Amino acid sequence: MIGLIWHYLYNSFLRSWLKWILRKITGTCELQRILAGSSQGAEKTMKIEYSLVSSKSDVLRTSVTVSERGMATRVCDIMGVKNITPQKDPKFKLCLQICLLQISGYNTLYTDSENLRKQSFDSANVKHEDMLMKLWNILMPRIHLESRITKQWSDIGFQGDDPKTDFRGMGMLGLYNLVYFGEHYTEVARQILSHSNHPKIGYSYAIVGINLTEMAYSLLKSGALKAHFYNLVPGVPQMHHFHQFYCYLMYEFDKFWFKEEPQSIMEFNQYREQFHERVKELLKDPKAMLTLEFNK
């Protein structure tokens, strides 16, 4: 309760007062002070984002949702509102535009991910079917798939005879992630598939993979991945950056699972939540950048 009261008082009264005092002392606005005094990456971009969304100015507050196409014009509008000229602050325009590209790019990445998640697997769609066949061929290159509907799908961790039913929760986003991991880290993906067939503590590779897509998606949606992407990508984060984070989760979860040695797959939800909490803790670090690091 005390924390909520302090948060309300600070944002309602104290913050504006402190900003006014600092502007009088330094002759610069909050945006200028952040851009000049913060390290490049998440530290700077997240402070800029907070400053913009907390502003009383509509021009500043709506800047976090401006498209890449309108970015240059919006930066000029902000400079006009804040009475900043290139002569007074020659680096301001470029530095602010970089931050806005990261912020806008994150929002666009979430939208693109959401669109893929909402896109159901369609057996009548040749592209969808081709991707599913590619997944099988990547993971099981020496074994012929006898038919489209077959119990063989359980060999790579699907639940039923037709994998399309397993994609209902995450849609095509789940399949794109599985194929990306297999395509870009083929040997690692096959090793993890082999691990998942452990007779005692094995797990369903594809089902767990789709579950980890949900984890990656929820972290993206909540904003928990902002520090990671702002540190990793100096410009606009793209879908392949999201796929790369998913690959990190796949690799690290497999290590975590076998290190913990659960009694059986029945304990999956418990250990999945423990892993989720560990990842969220890592992402709280303003210097967070979670990338694949293979054991030698």
One Martini backbone bead per residue (centre of mass of N, CA, C, O) as a GRO file, in nm:
protein
  296
    1MET     BB    1   0.059   0.062  -0.022
    2ILE     BB    2   0.296   0.259   0.009
    3GLY     BB    3   0.404   0.214  -0.279
    4LEU     BB    4   0.150   0.322  -0.427
    5ILE     BB    5   0.151   0.605  -0.305
    6TRP     BB    6   0.432   0.686  -0.401
    7HIS     BB    7   0.380   0.643  -0.703
    8TYR     BB    8   0.156   0.854  -0.724
    9LEU     BB    9   0.307   1.104  -0.616
   10TYR     BB   10   0.542   1.101  -0.814
   11ASN     BB   11   0.371   1.107  -1.088
   12SER     BB   12   0.183   1.359  -1.004
   13PHE     BB   13   0.424   1.561  -0.871
   14LEU     BB   14   0.740   1.515  -0.832
   15ARG     BB   15   0.838   1.466  -1.123
   16SER     BB   16   0.766   1.747  -1.243
   17TRP     BB   17   0.934   1.909  -1.040
   18LEU     BB   18   1.211   1.781  -1.099
   19LYS     BB   19   1.219   1.847  -1.401
   20TRP     BB   20   1.209   2.154  -1.368
   21ILE     BB   21   1.467   2.187  -1.203
   22LEU     BB   22   1.666   2.046  -1.404
   23ARG     BB   23   1.614   2.241  -1.637
   24LYS     BB   24   1.714   2.497  -1.494
   25ILE     BB   25   2.003   2.389  -1.434
   26THR     BB   26   2.081   2.250  -1.736
   27GLY     BB   27   1.898   2.328  -2.001
   28THR     BB   28   1.747   2.044  -2.010
   29CYS     BB   29   1.574   1.782  -2.092
   30GLU     BB   30   1.502   1.461  -2.021
   31LEU     BB   31   1.580   1.342  -2.296
   32GLN     BB   32   1.865   1.465  -2.307
   33ARG     BB   33   1.974   1.338  -2.045
   34ILE     BB   34   1.943   1.045  -2.129
   35LEU     BB   35   2.106   1.046  -2.399
   36ALA     BB   36   2.375   1.157  -2.252
   37GLY     BB   37   2.378   0.949  -1.972
   38SER     BB   38   2.323   0.676  -2.122
   39SER     BB   39   2.351   0.373  -2.217
   40GLN     BB   40   2.350   0.176  -2.465
   41GLY     BB   41   2.028   0.046  -2.488
   42ALA     BB   42   1.809  -0.040  -2.251
   43GLU     BB   43   1.861   0.189  -2.056
   44LYS     BB   44   1.786   0.412  -2.259
   45THR     BB   45   1.519   0.315  -2.397
   46MET     BB   46   1.347   0.274  -2.134
   47LYS     BB   47   1.363   0.570  -2.041
   48ILE     BB   48   1.239   0.694  -2.290
   49GLU     BB   49   0.972   0.543  -2.281
   50TYR     BB   50   0.882   0.645  -2.001
   51SER     BB   51   0.892   0.947  -2.067
   52LEU     BB   52   0.680   0.943  -2.294
   53VAL     BB   53   0.432   0.797  -2.146
   54SER     BB   54   0.446   1.032  -1.905
   55SER     BB   55   0.355   1.248  -2.072
   56LYS     BB   56   0.142   1.535  -2.140
   57SER     BB   57   0.214   1.500  -2.432
   58ASP     BB   58   0.087   1.374  -2.719
   59VAL     BB   59   0.339   1.362  -2.895
   60LEU     BB   60   0.505   1.190  -2.693
   61ARG     BB   61   0.309   0.960  -2.602
   62THR     BB   62   0.259   0.855  -2.919
   63SER     BB   63   0.556   0.775  -3.016
   64VAL     BB   64   0.553   0.456  -2.940
   65THR     BB   65   0.338   0.409  -3.210
   66VAL     BB   66   0.509   0.484  -3.435
   67SER     BB   67   0.605   0.440  -3.735
   68GLU     BB   68   0.879   0.414  -3.928
   69ARG     BB   69   0.782   0.617  -4.146
   70GLY     BB   70   0.712   0.853  -3.908
   71MET     BB   71   0.974   0.909  -3.737
   72ALA     BB   72   1.116   1.168  -3.838
   73THR     BB   73   0.874   1.357  -3.794
   74ARG     BB   74   0.837   1.306  -3.488
   75VAL     BB   75   1.112   1.408  -3.395
   76CYS     BB   76   1.062   1.697  -3.494
   77ASP     BB   77   0.817   1.746  -3.312
   78ILE     BB   78   0.967   1.710  -3.044
   79MET     BB   79   1.172   1.938  -3.090
   80GLY     BB   80   0.953   2.154  -3.096
   81VAL     BB   81   0.829   2.114  -2.814
   82LYS     BB   82   1.141   2.132  -2.676
   83ASN     BB   83   1.327   2.335  -2.817
   84ILE     BB   84   1.517   2.172  -3.030
   85THR     BB   85   1.826   2.209  -3.189
   86PRO     BB   86   2.096   2.118  -3.377
   87GLN     BB   87   2.276   2.337  -3.247
   88LYS     BB   88   2.227   2.256  -2.946
   89ASP     BB   89   2.172   1.925  -3.040
   90PRO     BB   90   2.318   1.719  -3.272
   91LYS     BB   91   2.243   1.414  -3.142
   92PHE     BB   92   1.939   1.385  -3.078
   93LYS     BB   93   1.789   1.281  -3.331
   94LEU     BB   94   1.939   1.008  -3.372
   95CYS     BB   95   1.908   0.888  -3.084
   96LEU     BB   96   1.597   0.895  -3.074
   97GLN     BB   97   1.542   0.727  -3.330
   98ILE     BB   98   1.667   0.464  -3.228
   99CYS     BB   99   1.475   0.424  -2.990
  100LEU     BB  100   1.208   0.428  -3.158
  101LEU     BB  101   1.277   0.182  -3.331
  102GLN     BB  102   1.280  -0.019  -3.097
  103ILE     BB  103   0.995   0.032  -2.988
  104SER     BB  104   0.837  -0.013  -3.253
  105GLY     BB  105   0.960  -0.293  -3.317
  106TYR     BB  106   0.844  -0.442  -3.076
  107ASN     BB  107   0.545  -0.396  -3.143
  108THR     BB  108   0.559  -0.533  -3.423
  109LEU     BB  109   0.657  -0.809  -3.326
  110TYR     BB  110   0.408  -0.873  -3.165
  111THR     BB  111   0.205  -0.857  -3.396
  112ASP     BB  112   0.335  -1.078  -3.572
  113SER     BB  113   0.313  -1.304  -3.360
  114GLU     BB  114   0.007  -1.290  -3.324
  115ASN     BB  115  -0.067  -1.360  -3.616
  116LEU     BB  116   0.064  -1.643  -3.610
  117ARG     BB  117  -0.095  -1.751  -3.368
  118LYS     BB  118  -0.383  -1.711  -3.517
  119GLN     BB  119  -0.274  -1.909  -3.727
  120SER     BB  120  -0.391  -2.182  -3.850
  121PHE     BB  121  -0.359  -2.496  -3.924
  122ASP     BB  122  -0.367  -2.594  -4.280
  123SER     BB  123  -0.406  -2.872  -4.478
  124ALA     BB  124  -0.474  -2.697  -4.751
  125ASN     BB  125  -0.194  -2.570  -4.704
  126VAL     BB  126   0.100  -2.608  -4.859
  127LYS     BB  127   0.292  -2.454  -4.672
  128HIS     BB  128   0.220  -2.601  -4.414
  129GLU     BB  129   0.284  -2.888  -4.510
  130ASP     BB  130   0.581  -2.834  -4.586
  131MET     BB  131   0.675  -2.757  -4.300
  132LEU     BB  132   0.607  -3.026  -4.167
  133MET     BB  133   0.789  -3.199  -4.348
  134LYS     BB  134   1.050  -3.053  -4.278
  135LEU     BB  135   1.059  -3.129  -3.983
  136TRP     BB  136   1.086  -3.429  -4.026
  137ASN     BB  137   1.345  -3.427  -4.214
  138ILE     BB  138   1.531  -3.296  -4.007
  139LEU     BB  139   1.489  -3.509  -3.764
  140MET     BB  140   1.422  -3.770  -3.990
  141PRO     BB  141   1.618  -3.841  -4.254
  142ARG     BB  142   1.609  -4.187  -4.241
  143ILE     BB  143   1.286  -4.164  -4.218
  144HIS     BB  144   0.997  -4.268  -4.347
  145LEU     BB  145   0.689  -4.135  -4.411
  146GLU     BB  146   0.411  -4.324  -4.463
  147SER     BB  147   0.209  -4.087  -4.371
  148ARG     BB  148   0.025  -3.819  -4.273
  149ILE     BB  149  -0.138  -4.025  -4.098
  150THR     BB  150   0.050  -4.106  -3.800
  151LYS     BB  151   0.229  -4.248  -3.532
  152GLN     BB  152   0.516  -4.127  -3.603
  153TRP     BB  153   0.486  -3.841  -3.471
  154SER     BB  154   0.575  -3.941  -3.183
  155ASP     BB  155   0.889  -3.944  -3.248
  156ILE     BB  156   0.870  -3.600  -3.224
  157GLY     BB  157   0.627  -3.530  -2.997
  158PHE     BB  158   0.346  -3.597  -3.072
  159GLN     BB  159   0.025  -3.701  -2.973
  160GLY     BB  160  -0.086  -3.771  -3.254
  161ASP     BB  161  -0.152  -3.850  -3.591
  162ASP     BB  162  -0.211  -3.524  -3.603
  163PRO     BB  163  -0.038  -3.228  -3.556
  164LYS     BB  164  -0.253  -2.999  -3.591
  165THR     BB  165  -0.378  -3.023  -3.298
  166ASP     BB  166  -0.111  -2.902  -3.146
  167PHE     BB  167  -0.144  -2.591  -3.276
  168ARG     BB  168  -0.388  -2.439  -3.144
  169GLY     BB  169  -0.250  -2.242  -2.935
  170MET     BB  170   0.006  -2.128  -3.147
  171GLY     BB  171  -0.003  -2.210  -3.416
  172MET     BB  172   0.234  -2.116  -3.652
  173LEU     BB  173   0.443  -2.030  -3.442
  174GLY     BB  174   0.520  -2.315  -3.349
  175LEU     BB  175   0.627  -2.417  -3.626
  176TYR     BB  176   0.835  -2.202  -3.692
  177ASN     BB  177   1.015  -2.261  -3.448
  178LEU     BB  178   1.081  -2.559  -3.499
  179VAL     BB  179   1.207  -2.515  -3.781
  180TYR     BB  180   1.424  -2.309  -3.710
  181PHE     BB  181   1.583  -2.484  -3.515
  182GLY     BB  182   1.635  -2.720  -3.715
  183GLU     BB  183   1.769  -2.546  -3.947
  184HIS     BB  184   1.999  -2.382  -3.764
  185TYR     BB  185   2.021  -2.644  -3.534
  186THR     BB  186   2.032  -2.947  -3.620
  187GLU     BB  187   2.216  -3.110  -3.424
  188VAL     BB  188   2.087  -3.005  -3.165
  189ALA     BB  189   1.798  -3.096  -3.220
  190ARG     BB  190   1.869  -3.400  -3.239
  191GLN     BB  191   1.984  -3.425  -2.956
  192ILE     BB  192   1.726  -3.339  -2.806
  193LEU     BB  193   1.550  -3.559  -2.919
  194SER     BB  194   1.717  -3.785  -2.794
  195HIS     BB  195   1.676  -3.698  -2.500
  196SER     BB  196   1.354  -3.716  -2.508
  197ASN     BB  197   1.394  -4.053  -2.522
  198HIS     BB  198   1.417  -4.110  -2.244
  199PRO     BB  199   1.299  -4.375  -2.049
  200LYS     BB  200   1.239  -4.189  -1.781
  201ILE     BB  201   1.282  -3.844  -1.855
  202GLY     BB  202   1.127  -3.794  -2.087
  203TYR     BB  203   0.991  -3.603  -2.371
  204SER     BB  204   0.790  -3.408  -2.580
  205TYR     BB  205   0.930  -3.229  -2.809
  206ALA     BB  206   0.699  -3.072  -2.960
  207ILE     BB  207   0.527  -2.996  -2.713
  208VAL     BB  208   0.749  -2.841  -2.567
  209GLY     BB  209   0.805  -2.646  -2.798
  210ILE     BB  210   0.521  -2.515  -2.790
  211ASN     BB  211   0.536  -2.430  -2.493
  212LEU     BB  212   0.786  -2.237  -2.545
  213THR     BB  213   0.635  -2.049  -2.727
  214GLU     BB  214   0.443  -1.946  -2.509
  215MET     BB  215   0.665  -1.827  -2.335
  216ALA     BB  216   0.783  -1.628  -2.540
  217TYR     BB  217   0.517  -1.479  -2.597
  218SER     BB  218   0.453  -1.383  -2.304
  219LEU     BB  219   0.715  -1.216  -2.274
  220LEU     BB  220   0.656  -1.027  -2.508
  221LYS     BB  221   0.375  -0.920  -2.418
  222SER     BB  222   0.477  -0.809  -2.125
  223GLY     BB  223   0.790  -0.687  -2.184
  224ALA     BB  224   1.033  -0.876  -2.083
  225LEU     BB  225   1.206  -0.848  -2.374
  226LYS     BB  226   1.323  -0.562  -2.397
  227ALA     BB  227   1.612  -0.576  -2.292
  228HIS     BB  228   1.710  -0.791  -2.484
  229PHE     BB  229   1.646  -0.638  -2.758
  230TYR     BB  230   1.784  -0.361  -2.694
  231ASN     BB  231   2.070  -0.501  -2.668
  232LEU     BB  232   2.081  -0.675  -2.937
  233VAL     BB  233   1.925  -0.442  -3.111
  234PRO     BB  234   1.999  -0.133  -3.264
  235GLY     BB  235   1.719  -0.156  -3.396
  236VAL     BB  236   1.498  -0.360  -3.551
  237PRO     BB  237   1.319  -0.610  -3.448
  238GLN     BB  238   1.283  -0.939  -3.561
  239MET     BB  239   1.162  -1.252  -3.605
  240HIS     BB  240   1.445  -1.394  -3.583
  241HIS     BB  241   1.490  -1.297  -3.290
  242PHE     BB  242   1.263  -1.465  -3.169
  243HIS     BB  243   1.363  -1.740  -3.264
  244GLN     BB  244   1.631  -1.723  -3.107
  245PHE     BB  245   1.504  -1.722  -2.827
  246TYR     BB  246   1.368  -1.993  -2.854
  247CYS     BB  247   1.631  -2.155  -2.885
  248TYR     BB  248   1.730  -2.091  -2.606
  249LEU     BB  249   1.500  -2.236  -2.456
  250MET     BB  250   1.542  -2.518  -2.567
  251TYR     BB  251   1.833  -2.561  -2.470
  252GLU     BB  252   1.796  -2.482  -2.163
  253PHE     BB  253   1.569  -2.677  -2.088
  254ASP     BB  254   1.716  -2.940  -2.139
  255LYS     BB  255   1.933  -2.890  -1.927
  256PHE     BB  256   1.745  -2.846  -1.685
  257TRP     BB  257   1.589  -3.115  -1.684
  258PHE     BB  258   1.849  -3.307  -1.647
  259LYS     BB  259   1.955  -3.170  -1.391
  260GLU     BB  260   1.690  -3.220  -1.211
  261GLU     BB  261   1.558  -3.497  -1.234
  262PRO     BB  262   1.279  -3.596  -1.273
  263GLN     BB  263   1.062  -3.851  -1.219
  264SER     BB  264   0.859  -3.728  -1.444
  265ILE     BB  265   0.641  -3.591  -1.676
  266MET     BB  266   0.430  -3.514  -1.447
  267GLU     BB  267   0.641  -3.263  -1.362
  268PHE     BB  268   0.644  -3.042  -1.581
  269ASN     BB  269   0.494  -2.788  -1.471
  270GLN     BB  270   0.684  -2.736  -1.236
  271TYR     BB  271   0.953  -2.705  -1.409
  272ARG     BB  272   0.854  -2.497  -1.603
  273GLU     BB  273   0.808  -2.273  -1.390
  274GLN     BB  274   1.098  -2.260  -1.288
  275PHE     BB  275   1.219  -2.179  -1.560
  276HIS     BB  276   1.052  -1.925  -1.604
  277GLU     BB  277   1.159  -1.772  -1.352
  278ARG     BB  278   1.455  -1.766  -1.437
  279VAL     BB  279   1.416  -1.603  -1.694
  280LYS     BB  280   1.280  -1.354  -1.565
  281GLU     BB  281   1.522  -1.279  -1.390
  282LEU     BB  282   1.724  -1.231  -1.622
  283LEU     BB  283   1.537  -1.003  -1.763
  284LYS     BB  284   1.571  -0.780  -1.528
  285ASP     BB  285   1.826  -0.717  -1.648
  286PRO     BB  286   1.938  -0.438  -1.821
  287LYS     BB  287   2.176  -0.641  -1.960
  288ALA     BB  288   2.014  -0.835  -2.106
  289MET     BB  289   2.132  -1.134  -2.312
  290LEU     BB  290   1.983  -1.415  -2.456
  291THR     BB  291   2.209  -1.654  -2.574
  292LEU     BB  292   2.362  -1.893  -2.739
  293GLU     BB  293   2.561  -2.145  -2.545
  294PHE     BB  294   2.760  -2.391  -2.616
  295ASN     BB  295   2.882  -2.673  -2.519
  296LYS     BB  296   3.212  -2.821  -2.538
   0.00000   0.00000   0.00000
